[in-house]
DNA sequence: GCGTAAGATTTGTCCAGACAAATTTACCTT
DNA sequence: AAGGTAAATTTGTCTGGACAAATCTTACGC
């Protein structure tokens, strides 16, 4: 063993890491399934628990597995997530698909703003808004993003037709309202996926996703706000026509 | 000890982590300085090396220290970087400072596009462009962002005056050129800081920073492109007036 | 059938020690 | 003074063990 260790310049935990990555990639351990316990991995690779944990710890840092005390290690995705700062590189390019996507309205419902959401939107908690759920899919049928739009109640009648109209929702709404959108503020954040987003995107709950909050305002009012949930990490590209106001460039 | 362990529900390594964070925040261990060795930390906290390493490992994951075999652990920054996907939360809010910042022109120079930059800008490699370096500072004198703008040669005469003009560079340039900017494309990525950026931002080389590439185009041409380097991680907020074209909302 | 409680499983925290590998320091030679 | 080599320092990898804490499973009682 000490002899083996001398010849092999790659650490043992890296071999295990690669073996597990390969297994996950090959589908031996499917997305959503549990990995073998640390104890059985120790037996399989004939190493101490420390070494197995070192490999698992890295798999977790890559976003490939999620580990829970008492429950085990669950496979979140087959390939590393290209975690933003940790990995220093981008994996996929959303805009590649953007041209081929379609918008699909899932649900329209009344909702009362909770404290958290109200704070984010800059509105009063307890207000009743209209909540539109929509889902974008790529041409190949892969879910790309979940969109949740908050709209004032008064647009209740025209709301369901917005998804079927040409152009983006905010444009249709502005037109219907006879208002002009003058300000867009966008916030980007990374979060663990809540249940409904995970289901819609086809990823495991708690796996990292990008949430982009956009607030479209007229000169005086917030007209529409939307949470856009994307697959986590990766490079995010934002396209727009014209940009005014102060900017870093 | 086992008695102490029973009463204390917070793991020992977390206490050490917090103690080290406090020391770093207080300046006991300055940015750029070396932390005590693992061995001396073991002595100070009376724990095994495993426990100290667990704390240091997390400090490293937060981007607070950088660890090198044989060299030691060096302090990279005083506060956690709010690493994007890893931490699931934001730390600072750039816009808080944005109102109080000033723009300062550092350097104007001719540059020939290398393959990499050319590819990013969608221009031909070997072309000669004008490169403007500028630096933003907060009111308190803390460097916030480094901006590198690429501008066509023909703007050589007016370029130096742009920083002193009111409003953003691209607006002044468009006005001077009699052109109208119709499209802005923004790419966000996380990278290890190159030397000149690290120096300007006051962070350690290789520490994670956000690089935002913005390309401002007229109907036909790329008018100006800029790399905006920000402190890593954290929440990035983008403000603009009006947004047209296709969008996710 | 359903909730509860006990037991089994699984990961989290921690120790004491050992050697390897990379870097830094000190010293010696030229 | 410059350069190279050996020694000391420091982090990386790894063992084998122990108990704690969270979760899951099973069996029991109502």
Coordinates of C-alpha atoms (C1' of nucleotides) in Angstrom, one line a residue, chain C residues 5-25:
Chain C
dA5 C1' -41.4 5.3 19.8
dA6 C1' -37.4 2.4 19.5
dG7 C1' -33.7 1.0 16.7
dA8 C1' -30.7 1.1 12.6
dT9 C1' -28.4 3.8 9.3
dT10 C1' -25.8 7.6 7.7
dT11 C1' -23.3 11.8 7.9
dG12 C1' -21.0 15.4 11.2
dT13 C1' -17.5 16.4 14.4
dC14 C1' -13.1 15.4 16.6
dC15 C1' -8.7 13.1 18.1
dA16 C1' -3.6 11.6 17.7
dG17 C1' -0.5 10.4 14.8
dA18 C1' 2.4 9.7 10.4
dC19 C1' 4.5 10.7 6.1
dA20 C1' 4.6 13.4 1.5
dA21 C1' 5.2 17.5 -1.0
dA22 C1' 5.9 22.3 -1.6
dT23 C1' 8.0 26.4 -0.1
dT24 C1' 11.0 29.2 2.5
dT25 C1' 15.2 29.9 5.0

